[in-house]
Amino acid sequence: MVRDFEQYSAWRQGVVTALKNYQAWVAGASLADAATDQRISRTLARLADDQLSVAFVAEFSRGKSELINAIFFAEYGQRILPSAAGRTTMCPTELLWNPNMAPSIRLLPIETRADNLSTSDYREQPAAWTVLPLNLDAGAEMHEAFKQVSKTRYVPVEEAKRYGLYDEDDPDMPATLDENGWVEVSLWRHAIINFPHPLLKQGLVILDTPGLNAIGTEPELTLNLIPNAHAVLFILAADTGVTKSDIEVWRNHIGAGAGRLVVLNKIDSMWDELRSEEDINAEIARQQANVAHMLSLEPRQVFPVSAQKALVGKINHDVELQARSRLHALEGALFNELIPAKKDIVRKQLVQELQALNTAQMAMLHARSRGIVEQLHELRSLRGKNQSVISHMMRRIDVEKKEFDASLFKLQATRAVFTRLSTELYTCMGMDIVRDDIELVRQEMQRSRFFTGVREAVRGYFERTRANLDAAERKTLEISEMMGVMYRRFSTEHGLTLALPMPFSLDRYRDELASIEAIYYKTFGTATLLTTSRVTLMEKFFDTIASRVRGCFRSANNDAEAWLKVIMAPLEAQIRQHKDQLKHRLGSIQRIHDATDSLEQKIDAFERSQQELEAQKTRLNELANAIGIAINAEFVALDAAA
């Protein structure tokens, strides 16, 4: 696993190196513009922040934490995450590595559930978290710190209701009360463990969930963490099989698809010294087939394992026990799916970016080449000509320059329209309208304490949010069409080699909004219960919905702002280049007219410039090909190794 991740990181670093070489050469050759700089910077940032997330989902006591220990932490010679009978993980727990922070465990208090903020919102508020340092040299101390994820406390029923953790209409709830009528809740709402594990250093993020009930009560899991995980391991127990709650979570929150694996854990409970190995394997196979049937899967998609025996086997270097635990098959399936699937997504994005980059730079080189060809043609045509012909050519270039200046005046008028449309775009999708819309829904929720009224308020919220995105999309199309007309005008009237403006689309944000809405309707769309507890739960979900939508619009605003800054960049770069060429043409012929320069010397200089440009084209293609080789050759090599 470490080798596969290291190979993936090496592939990614190879692409980064090739991109940086390309960036440095383009800047040195004065071929960079704002659009190019932005494309390369954003691509490098995406590669630097690239992560692969794996979520472990199951009812409590199915062995999630033990499975994480067995797959990722056996080399430490002990259990890193607490694992014992009963519930050991009480809050969603992320394991990752951030080199800018010390090894630590950050804990978000459960009291934050009473506020109108999601876990994602609190990530931007360091003061809200309790931070415990991790002593990597003291295993016992570190293990004790990790036990924080299993800590609980008792609170009055009313307080639990405020947190959305007590449903008075659930007939099973009274049985959970202690002798004082109080409710046991997790001490923490969320935990983030910053740990320098080799896999975490390579960008792996592990999510340990606190049981199926949390999927219904912790919106961050339902709306964000689980849907966005690159792989989800759904863990069942061999001795219990598939329960009704298992089926509901599988259908509503996970479902079959790429990166979705089912684990049948605790097969060691079926080991029996009084039965033959063949009988035991046949019983495991029957349970495997039954689970597959219940979840509408093929039996090969269900992986029987013993996490506990696998961990013991790895720690004790017991190869036979490891083989009997069957963990290797699950590990192979997980990483053979996870890494190539993630890498394929990154590779496709890189190919698109490379094509756009090389097209833009080649267009600038072709424009320079065309200018030199035109000047060479003019200079060669002056051989043997008298002063009157040279004067006529000077006047012609001067007329061409004045016509170009007139076009620049028209461009200024376009800029005014561009500014107006940009303002209208931000009016449709600015953060102020997002904030006001969220407040409107909260007010509607307060006015209507019935479930159907609250649900209607959220439905209206999604409709307005979609309408805002649609209006913003229309503005971006209007801006693109206006700039397209201007690009084509300069290309036609002045012979500039211009591709159409950099495209922009809000489709990814519309898709993200649709996925949030789909999860919401799956959770609440068919429910008809008019209960106070149900309303409280929906309000908690809306906090996370609002946070996701805010994040979605914030990213859309950032992308739109970046696009607006660079949409004119290729045109402006070629305008500057064309103005310089006109100035140089006029100056060259002026000096020849004044007999201060030799005509043949000038022709020789331009011919050398032409040769240098051809060399630049060759070098640019070489650098682009180097990026392509880094993207494709290493990709194939890693697949072959896998």
XYZ file of C-alpha atoms in Angstrom:
642
model
C 0.000 0.000 0.000
C 2.761 2.418 0.921
C 4.567 1.519 -2.305
C 1.448 2.139 -4.385
C 0.860 5.505 -2.736
C 4.533 6.444 -3.136
C 4.357 5.550 -6.837
C 1.226 7.655 -7.202
C 2.958 10.555 -5.421
C 6.046 10.104 -7.616
C 3.813 10.208 -10.716
C 2.163 13.370 -9.431
C 5.549 14.953 -8.603
C 6.788 14.145 -12.102
C 3.877 16.088 -13.551
C 4.550 18.992 -11.145
C 8.229 19.127 -12.210
C 7.327 19.105 -15.915
C 4.718 21.826 -15.367
C 7.165 24.026 -13.453
C 9.764 23.633 -16.216
C 7.123 24.685 -18.722
C 6.105 27.635 -16.523
C 9.689 28.866 -16.098
C 10.504 28.666 -19.797
C 7.262 30.382 -20.859
C 7.954 33.232 -18.416
C 11.547 33.549 -19.657
C 10.348 33.665 -23.274
C 7.798 36.408 -22.417
C 4.965 34.105 -23.483
C 3.082 34.178 -20.180
C -0.094 36.179 -19.671
C -2.569 36.343 -16.785
C -4.628 33.425 -18.163
C -1.550 31.221 -18.521
C -0.277 32.075 -15.037
C -3.692 31.317 -13.569
C -4.058 27.968 -15.360
C -0.630 26.753 -14.247
C -0.972 28.044 -10.664
C -4.396 26.443 -10.192
C -3.211 23.145 -11.680
C -0.163 23.091 -9.386
C -2.372 23.938 -6.386
C -4.772 21.082 -7.214
C -1.873 18.640 -7.474
C -0.411 19.862 -4.166
C -3.748 19.471 -2.339
C -4.654 16.145 -3.949
C -6.104 13.749 -1.366
C -7.719 10.319 -1.392
C -10.388 9.740 1.250
C -11.636 6.378 2.536
C -14.743 6.213 4.761
C -15.532 3.287 7.065
C -19.279 2.985 7.691
C -21.062 0.460 9.911
C -23.272 -0.033 12.921
C -21.372 0.001 16.214
C -19.498 -3.133 17.287
C -18.929 -4.288 13.694
C -15.163 -3.782 13.961
C -14.625 -0.552 11.992
C -11.820 0.737 14.195
C -10.187 -2.681 14.346
C -10.295 -2.909 10.536
C -8.629 0.522 10.261
C -5.968 -0.637 12.728
C -5.392 -3.837 10.744
C -5.151 -2.152 7.330
C -3.215 0.992 8.204
C -1.568 0.824 11.641
C -0.422 -2.747 12.300
C 3.257 -1.790 11.898
C 3.004 0.242 15.120
C 2.691 -3.040 17.004
C -0.473 -2.032 18.867
C -3.980 -0.678 18.382
C -3.821 2.991 17.472
C -7.573 3.587 17.432
C -9.437 2.297 20.489
C -11.216 -0.955 19.745
C -13.226 -3.025 22.215
C -16.670 -4.541 22.737
C -19.500 -2.014 22.487
C -19.227 1.506 21.070
C -15.658 2.818 20.901
C -15.944 5.588 18.275
C -18.585 8.049 19.467
C -17.917 10.922 17.042
C -16.877 11.095 13.371
C -13.090 10.850 13.342
C -10.777 11.882 10.504
C -7.173 10.730 10.312
C -4.937 12.829 8.072
C -1.585 14.578 7.931
C -1.083 18.328 7.670
C 2.666 19.105 7.714
C 1.924 22.679 8.774
C 0.548 21.469 12.113
C 2.109 19.474 14.943
C 0.911 15.895 15.563
C -2.293 16.347 17.538
C -5.922 15.438 17.986
C -8.387 18.314 17.504
C -11.782 17.890 19.140
C -14.958 19.882 18.469
C -17.241 20.051 21.561
C -20.720 18.533 21.254
C -22.202 21.862 22.440
C -21.538 23.330 18.980
C -24.505 21.313 17.684
C -26.767 23.880 19.360
C -25.500 26.623 17.013
C -26.391 27.341 13.378
C -22.992 26.225 12.094
C -21.833 22.986 10.513
C -18.610 21.134 11.228
C -17.201 22.570 7.986
C -17.842 26.097 9.258
C -15.950 25.340 12.454
C -12.899 24.162 10.488
C -12.264 27.843 9.813
C -12.467 28.682 13.558
C -9.399 27.174 15.284
C -10.440 28.625 18.647
C -13.559 26.419 18.704
C -11.469 23.216 18.905
C -9.798 21.558 21.855
C -6.284 20.528 20.797
C -4.353 17.697 22.458
C -0.728 17.149 21.367
C 0.384 13.642 20.414
C 3.653 12.287 21.797
C 4.770 10.012 18.972
C 7.524 8.510 21.132
C 5.113 7.348 23.845
C 2.692 4.759 22.484
C 0.712 4.479 25.727
C 0.197 8.257 25.939
C -0.842 8.407 22.288
C -3.293 5.550 22.720
C -4.766 7.299 25.756
C -5.234 10.514 23.752
C -7.040 8.594 21.020
C -9.523 7.344 23.611
C -11.040 10.828 23.546
C -13.130 9.752 20.524
C -14.982 7.300 22.796
C -15.685 9.734 25.645
C -19.320 10.458 26.572
C -21.287 12.433 29.136
C -24.911 12.532 30.342
C -27.131 15.547 29.666
C -30.794 16.372 30.379
C -33.316 15.395 27.707
C -33.991 19.043 26.781
C -30.300 19.623 26.128
C -30.080 16.477 23.999
C -33.091 17.720 22.017
C -31.298 21.036 21.345
C -28.417 19.048 19.923
C -30.801 16.977 17.793
C -29.726 13.824 19.647
C -33.005 12.783 21.260
C -36.150 11.851 19.370
C -39.042 11.643 21.849
C -41.178 9.869 19.257
C -38.710 7.000 18.970
C -40.114 4.196 21.190
C -36.592 2.908 21.865
C -35.329 6.222 23.258
C -36.663 5.919 26.847
C -34.608 2.753 27.291
C -31.440 4.784 26.724
C -32.062 7.073 29.727
C -30.096 6.584 32.955
C -31.640 6.413 36.424
C -31.852 10.236 36.515
C -33.642 10.402 33.148
C -30.591 11.845 31.389
C -29.253 10.985 27.927
C -25.749 9.737 27.139
C -24.149 11.776 24.321
C -20.682 11.942 22.860
C -18.360 14.421 24.543
C -17.192 15.565 21.125
C -18.943 16.358 17.870
C -15.970 15.708 15.551
C -12.336 14.662 15.865
C -9.410 15.309 13.507
C -6.247 13.329 14.195
C -3.110 14.820 12.629
C -0.761 11.857 12.441
C 2.452 11.398 10.384
C 1.647 7.930 9.051
C 3.402 7.186 5.715
C 0.066 6.750 3.900
C -1.430 9.875 5.451
C 1.689 11.786 4.388
C 0.971 10.708 0.819
C -2.499 12.303 0.940
C -4.704 9.530 2.338
C -7.582 10.666 4.584
C -9.363 8.047 6.716
C -12.875 8.641 8.082
C -14.124 6.504 10.966
C -17.875 6.918 11.557
C -19.574 6.358 14.922
C -22.339 3.999 13.781
C -25.365 4.042 11.508
C -27.410 6.201 13.861
C -24.910 9.046 13.408
C -25.558 9.049 9.663
C -29.094 10.123 10.429
C -28.183 12.673 13.100
C -24.820 14.142 12.001
C -25.528 16.048 8.758
C -21.826 16.466 7.954
C -21.582 12.707 7.385
C -24.756 12.459 5.310
C -24.274 15.541 3.154
C -20.531 15.890 2.859
C -17.996 13.393 4.150
C -19.492 10.082 2.982
C -20.783 11.256 -0.457
C -17.407 12.878 -1.231
C -15.264 9.916 -0.138
C -13.311 8.263 -2.950
C -13.932 4.869 -1.355
C -16.510 3.698 1.191
C -16.128 0.430 3.101
C -19.511 -0.732 4.409
C -18.841 -3.174 7.224
C -21.172 -5.946 8.359
C -20.629 -8.699 10.909
C -20.572 -12.342 9.865
C -22.522 -13.366 12.952
C -25.384 -10.883 12.356
C -25.511 -10.562 8.552
C -27.571 -7.756 7.023
C -30.025 -5.981 9.311
C -32.896 -3.699 8.313
C -30.924 -0.588 9.308
C -27.966 -1.861 7.239
C -30.163 -2.100 4.128
C -31.603 1.388 4.670
C -28.161 2.983 5.011
C -26.829 1.062 2.003
C -29.723 2.131 -0.210
C -30.040 5.717 1.026
C -26.455 6.774 1.709
C -23.964 4.450 0.022
C -25.221 2.167 -2.745
C -23.267 0.146 -5.296
C -20.793 1.980 -7.486
C -17.132 2.767 -8.036
C -15.134 2.656 -4.811
C -17.989 1.122 -2.780
C -16.937 -2.116 -1.047
C -18.812 -4.373 1.394
C -16.842 -6.072 4.161
C -18.168 -9.102 6.042
C -16.108 -8.857 9.217
C -15.578 -11.238 12.155
C -15.481 -14.438 10.114
C -13.330 -15.828 12.936
C -16.618 -16.235 14.863
C -17.370 -19.012 12.353
C -14.071 -20.794 12.893
C -14.690 -24.029 14.792
C -12.066 -26.618 15.680
C -14.761 -29.309 15.613
C -15.513 -28.659 11.915
C -13.403 -29.125 8.828
C -11.850 -26.186 6.988
C -14.020 -27.040 3.970
C -17.213 -26.788 6.051
C -16.127 -23.467 7.535
C -15.287 -22.019 4.107
C -18.607 -23.251 2.722
C -20.506 -21.523 5.546
C -18.562 -18.290 4.979
C -19.355 -18.528 1.258
C -23.079 -18.992 2.039
C -23.083 -15.932 4.296
C -21.167 -14.006 1.619
C -23.749 -14.976 -1.028
C -26.636 -14.074 1.287
C -25.194 -10.602 1.988
C -24.619 -10.036 -1.726
C -28.226 -11.015 -2.479
C -29.625 -8.699 0.206
C -27.610 -5.738 -1.135
C -28.109 -6.580 -4.842
C -24.418 -7.278 -5.417
C -22.276 -10.032 -6.862
C -20.691 -12.305 -4.201
C -17.215 -11.210 -5.378
C -18.117 -7.667 -4.260
C -18.425 -8.821 -0.635
C -15.128 -9.419 1.198
C -15.160 -11.797 4.190
C -12.385 -10.866 6.657
C -11.325 -11.087 10.253
C -9.895 -7.678 11.141
C -8.901 -8.767 14.638
C -6.987 -11.849 13.463
C -5.396 -9.854 10.633
C -4.107 -7.291 13.145
C -2.755 -10.021 15.435
C -1.186 -11.817 12.457
C 0.546 -8.663 11.225
C 1.838 -7.675 14.664
C 3.132 -11.213 15.367
C 4.324 -11.751 11.779
C 2.088 -14.816 11.592
C 1.767 -15.338 7.828
C -0.653 -18.247 8.174
C -3.026 -16.248 10.398
C -2.847 -13.300 8.013
C -3.794 -15.548 5.104
C -6.685 -17.057 7.035
C -7.956 -13.571 7.925
C -8.396 -12.888 4.154
C -7.489 -9.227 4.617
C -5.089 -9.193 1.642
C -7.971 -9.628 -0.824
C -9.769 -6.600 0.628
C -6.588 -4.494 0.649
C -5.910 -5.392 -2.970
C -9.445 -4.514 -4.069
C -9.392 -1.232 -2.126
C -6.127 0.106 -3.497
C -6.488 -1.367 -6.976
C -9.742 0.596 -7.274
C -8.926 3.695 -5.285
C -5.602 4.836 -6.708
C -6.184 4.160 -10.444
C -9.687 5.700 -10.306
C -8.407 8.844 -8.602
C -5.410 9.045 -10.904
C -7.574 8.689 -13.998
C -9.663 11.708 -12.906
C -6.516 13.783 -12.315
C -4.981 12.645 -15.616
C -8.026 13.701 -17.642
C -8.030 17.144 -15.999
C -4.313 17.539 -16.714
C -4.674 16.601 -20.386
C -7.363 19.262 -20.842
C -5.252 21.906 -19.093
C -2.155 21.008 -21.129
C -4.053 21.299 -24.398
C -5.403 24.735 -23.450
C -1.968 25.917 -22.280
C -0.071 24.824 -25.376
C -2.735 26.254 -27.697
C -2.473 29.691 -26.056
C 1.338 29.814 -26.130
C 1.546 28.534 -29.688
C -0.927 31.235 -30.746
C 1.403 33.907 -29.330
C 4.422 32.414 -31.091
C 2.508 32.209 -34.373
C 1.502 35.862 -33.979
C 5.149 36.842 -33.458
C 6.201 34.715 -36.405
C 3.553 36.273 -38.622
C 4.750 39.763 -37.652
C 8.348 38.916 -38.558
C 7.263 37.363 -41.865
C 5.325 40.541 -42.718
C 8.301 42.752 -41.836
C 10.688 40.568 -43.831
C 8.350 40.774 -46.810
C 8.249 44.550 -46.518
C 12.003 44.894 -46.136
C 12.785 42.541 -49.006
C 10.382 44.449 -51.219
C 12.479 47.603 -50.603
C 15.546 46.190 -52.310
C 16.363 48.470 -55.248
C 13.487 50.857 -54.443
C 13.819 54.641 -54.246
C 13.000 56.943 -51.355
C 9.465 57.716 -52.602
C 8.476 54.033 -52.381
C 9.878 53.833 -48.870
C 7.954 56.976 -47.886
C 4.766 55.457 -49.286
C 5.283 52.321 -47.181
C 5.809 54.450 -44.068
C 2.514 56.230 -44.706
C 0.720 52.887 -45.206
C 2.000 51.535 -41.875
C 1.028 54.797 -40.192
C -2.539 54.420 -41.548
C -2.617 50.830 -40.285
C -1.500 52.046 -36.855
C -4.252 54.680 -36.734
C -6.878 52.076 -37.705
C -5.611 49.835 -34.923
C -5.787 52.712 -32.429
C -9.420 53.286 -33.495
C -10.157 49.627 -32.727
C -8.612 50.082 -29.289
C -11.014 52.976 -28.689
C -13.916 50.615 -29.454
C -12.418 48.127 -27.006
C -12.700 50.723 -24.249
C -16.458 50.892 -24.868
C -16.598 47.103 -24.592
C -14.783 47.340 -21.258
C -17.571 49.542 -19.885
C -20.193 46.945 -20.862
C -17.942 44.212 -19.452
C -17.794 46.024 -16.092
C -21.593 46.390 -15.988
C -22.178 42.696 -16.795
C -19.585 41.652 -14.194
C -21.456 43.650 -11.550
C -24.734 42.020 -12.586
C -23.071 38.594 -12.368
C -22.040 39.198 -8.752
C -25.548 40.465 -8.017
C -26.887 37.024 -9.032
C -24.376 34.888 -7.133
C -22.658 37.149 -4.605
C -22.205 36.047 -0.999
C -24.633 38.720 0.236
C -27.561 37.103 -1.573
C -26.468 33.690 -0.244
C -26.405 35.012 3.335
C -29.781 36.747 3.006
C -31.400 33.628 1.539
C -30.157 31.472 4.418
C -31.521 33.940 6.962
C -34.884 33.944 5.158
C -35.149 30.149 5.474
C -34.247 30.256 9.161
C -36.991 32.834 9.741
C -39.497 30.650 7.879
C -38.457 27.677 10.003
C -39.033 29.654 13.180
C -42.501 30.722 12.025
C -43.532 27.190 11.080
C -42.754 24.611 13.732
C -44.455 21.855 11.735
C -42.424 19.448 9.688
C -44.217 20.070 6.382
C -43.803 23.841 6.714
C -40.093 23.534 7.431
C -39.680 21.119 4.536
C -41.459 23.580 2.233
C -39.095 26.367 3.336
C -36.062 24.262 2.401
C -37.662 23.272 -0.927
C -38.153 26.962 -1.757
C -34.546 27.624 -0.761
C -33.247 25.109 -3.305
C -35.491 26.607 -5.999
C -34.181 30.126 -5.367
C -30.583 28.929 -5.222
C -30.953 27.140 -8.564
C -32.554 30.263 -10.047
C -29.607 32.369 -8.851
C -27.120 30.002 -10.484
C -29.160 29.970 -13.708
C -29.218 33.783 -13.779
C -25.463 33.870 -13.168
C -24.927 31.358 -15.981
C -26.856 33.603 -18.367
C -24.593 36.518 -17.437
C -21.426 34.486 -18.025
C -22.775 33.442 -21.438
C -23.514 37.076 -22.264
C -19.976 38.078 -21.264
C -18.479 35.185 -23.271
C -20.497 36.072 -26.371
C -19.555 39.762 -26.140
C -15.858 38.914 -25.754
C -16.113 36.376 -28.572
C -17.371 39.119 -30.901
C -14.461 41.355 -29.881
C -11.923 38.550 -30.369
C -13.280 37.755 -33.828
C -13.282 41.449 -34.771
C -9.609 41.889 -33.924
C -8.755 38.620 -35.672
C -10.581 39.662 -38.857
C -9.641 43.334 -38.988
C -6.003 43.074 -37.890
C -5.033 39.483 -38.607
C -4.403 38.524 -34.973
C -4.181 34.801 -34.224
C -6.718 34.520 -31.424
C -8.510 31.508 -30.017
C -11.930 32.195 -28.514
C -11.915 33.460 -24.897
C -11.309 31.029 -22.047
C -14.663 29.247 -21.471
C -16.432 29.328 -18.128
C -19.232 27.176 -16.796
C -21.153 26.866 -13.547
C -22.141 23.261 -14.350
C -19.963 21.730 -11.609
C -21.639 23.953 -9.016
C -25.084 23.187 -10.389
C -24.235 19.462 -10.133
C -22.973 19.910 -6.566
C -26.164 21.723 -5.612
C -28.230 18.951 -7.214
C -26.361 16.281 -5.227
C -26.971 18.165 -1.966
C -30.648 18.496 -2.821
C -30.914 14.808 -3.765
C -29.463 13.721 -0.413
C -31.831 16.083 1.391
C -34.924 14.705 -0.397
C -33.755 11.146 0.197
C -33.548 11.924 3.911
C -36.677 14.040 4.341
C -38.617 14.057 1.080
C -41.056 11.230 1.807
C -41.334 11.715 5.570
C -44.700 12.895 6.871
C -44.124 12.955 10.628
C -45.211 16.248 12.196
C -42.963 16.009 15.250
C -40.898 18.593 17.050
C -37.857 16.288 17.150
C -38.083 15.779 13.405
C -38.161 19.549 12.866
C -35.098 19.983 15.120
C -33.236 17.342 13.135
C -34.122 19.034 9.848
C -32.859 22.351 11.194
C -29.538 20.676 12.012
C -29.409 19.298 8.495
C -30.163 22.736 7.093
C -27.127 24.140 8.942
C -24.934 21.759 6.966
C -26.896 22.352 3.750
C -26.371 26.101 4.199
C -22.659 25.544 4.861
C -22.276 23.388 1.732
C -24.175 25.912 -0.410
C -22.092 28.758 1.019
C -18.933 26.849 0.166
C -20.281 26.059 -3.295
C -21.077 29.713 -4.023
C -17.793 30.893 -2.483
C -15.884 28.620 -4.885
C -18.090 29.736 -7.776
C -17.393 33.377 -6.908
C -13.657 32.736 -6.729
C -13.702 30.963 -10.086
C -15.824 33.693 -11.680
C -13.540 36.410 -10.293
C -10.457 34.635 -11.617
C -12.131 34.120 -15.012
C -13.160 37.774 -15.292
C -9.588 38.837 -14.528
C -8.108 36.774 -17.352
C -10.796 36.596 -20.037
C -9.213 39.585 -21.809
C -5.633 38.497 -21.124
C -4.938 36.713 -24.472
C -6.471 39.620 -26.421
C -4.544 42.212 -24.426
C -1.286 40.273 -24.824
C -1.672 40.134 -28.602
C -2.752 43.791 -28.736
C 0.463 44.780 -26.952
C 2.446 42.541 -29.252
C 0.745 43.932 -32.374
C 1.301 47.539 -31.235
C 4.994 46.771 -30.669
C 5.251 45.180 -34.107
C 3.654 48.211 -35.803
C 5.998 50.503 -33.890
C 9.045 48.431 -34.856
C 7.968 48.192 -38.498
C 7.554 51.941 -38.718
C 10.858 52.545 -36.918
C 12.759 50.106 -39.126
C 11.551 51.647 -42.380
C 12.098 55.160 -40.952
C 15.739 54.359 -40.233
C 16.183 52.854 -43.688
C 14.548 55.967 -45.161
C 17.014 58.106 -43.200
C 19.847 55.821 -44.318
C 20.865 55.191 -40.700
C 20.508 51.415 -41.000
C 21.590 49.078 -43.749
C 18.636 47.321 -45.399
C 20.538 44.039 -45.666
C 21.577 44.215 -42.026
C 17.931 44.651 -41.059
C 16.852 41.693 -43.204
C 19.595 39.538 -41.639
C 18.444 40.495 -38.131
C 14.825 39.570 -38.862
C 15.860 36.278 -40.454
C 17.779 35.431 -37.273
C 14.699 36.353 -35.219
C 12.631 34.059 -37.417
C 15.044 31.183 -36.770
C 14.918 31.885 -33.023
C 11.108 31.773 -33.094
C 11.158 28.417 -34.857
C 13.529 27.171 -32.158
C 11.130 28.485 -29.501
C 8.226 26.609 -31.115
C 10.294 23.430 -31.048
C 11.246 23.968 -27.389
C 7.660 24.750 -26.395
C 6.489 21.509 -28.007
C 9.284 19.603 -26.260
C 8.209 20.952 -22.868
C 4.532 20.230 -23.589
C 5.465 16.703 -24.679
C 7.445 16.277 -21.452
C 4.283 17.056 -19.462
C 2.346 14.591 -21.635
C 4.963 11.891 -21.011
C 4.813 12.578 -17.264
C 1.018 12.258 -17.346
C 0.781 9.146 -19.524
C 4.006 7.119 -19.301
C 4.146 7.049 -15.495
C 0.419 6.357 -15.396
C 0.874 3.219 -17.526
C 3.917 2.113 -15.535
C 2.038 2.317 -12.234
C -0.919 0.404 -13.651
C 1.454 -2.306 -14.819
C 3.031 -2.501 -11.361
C -0.404 -2.778 -9.775
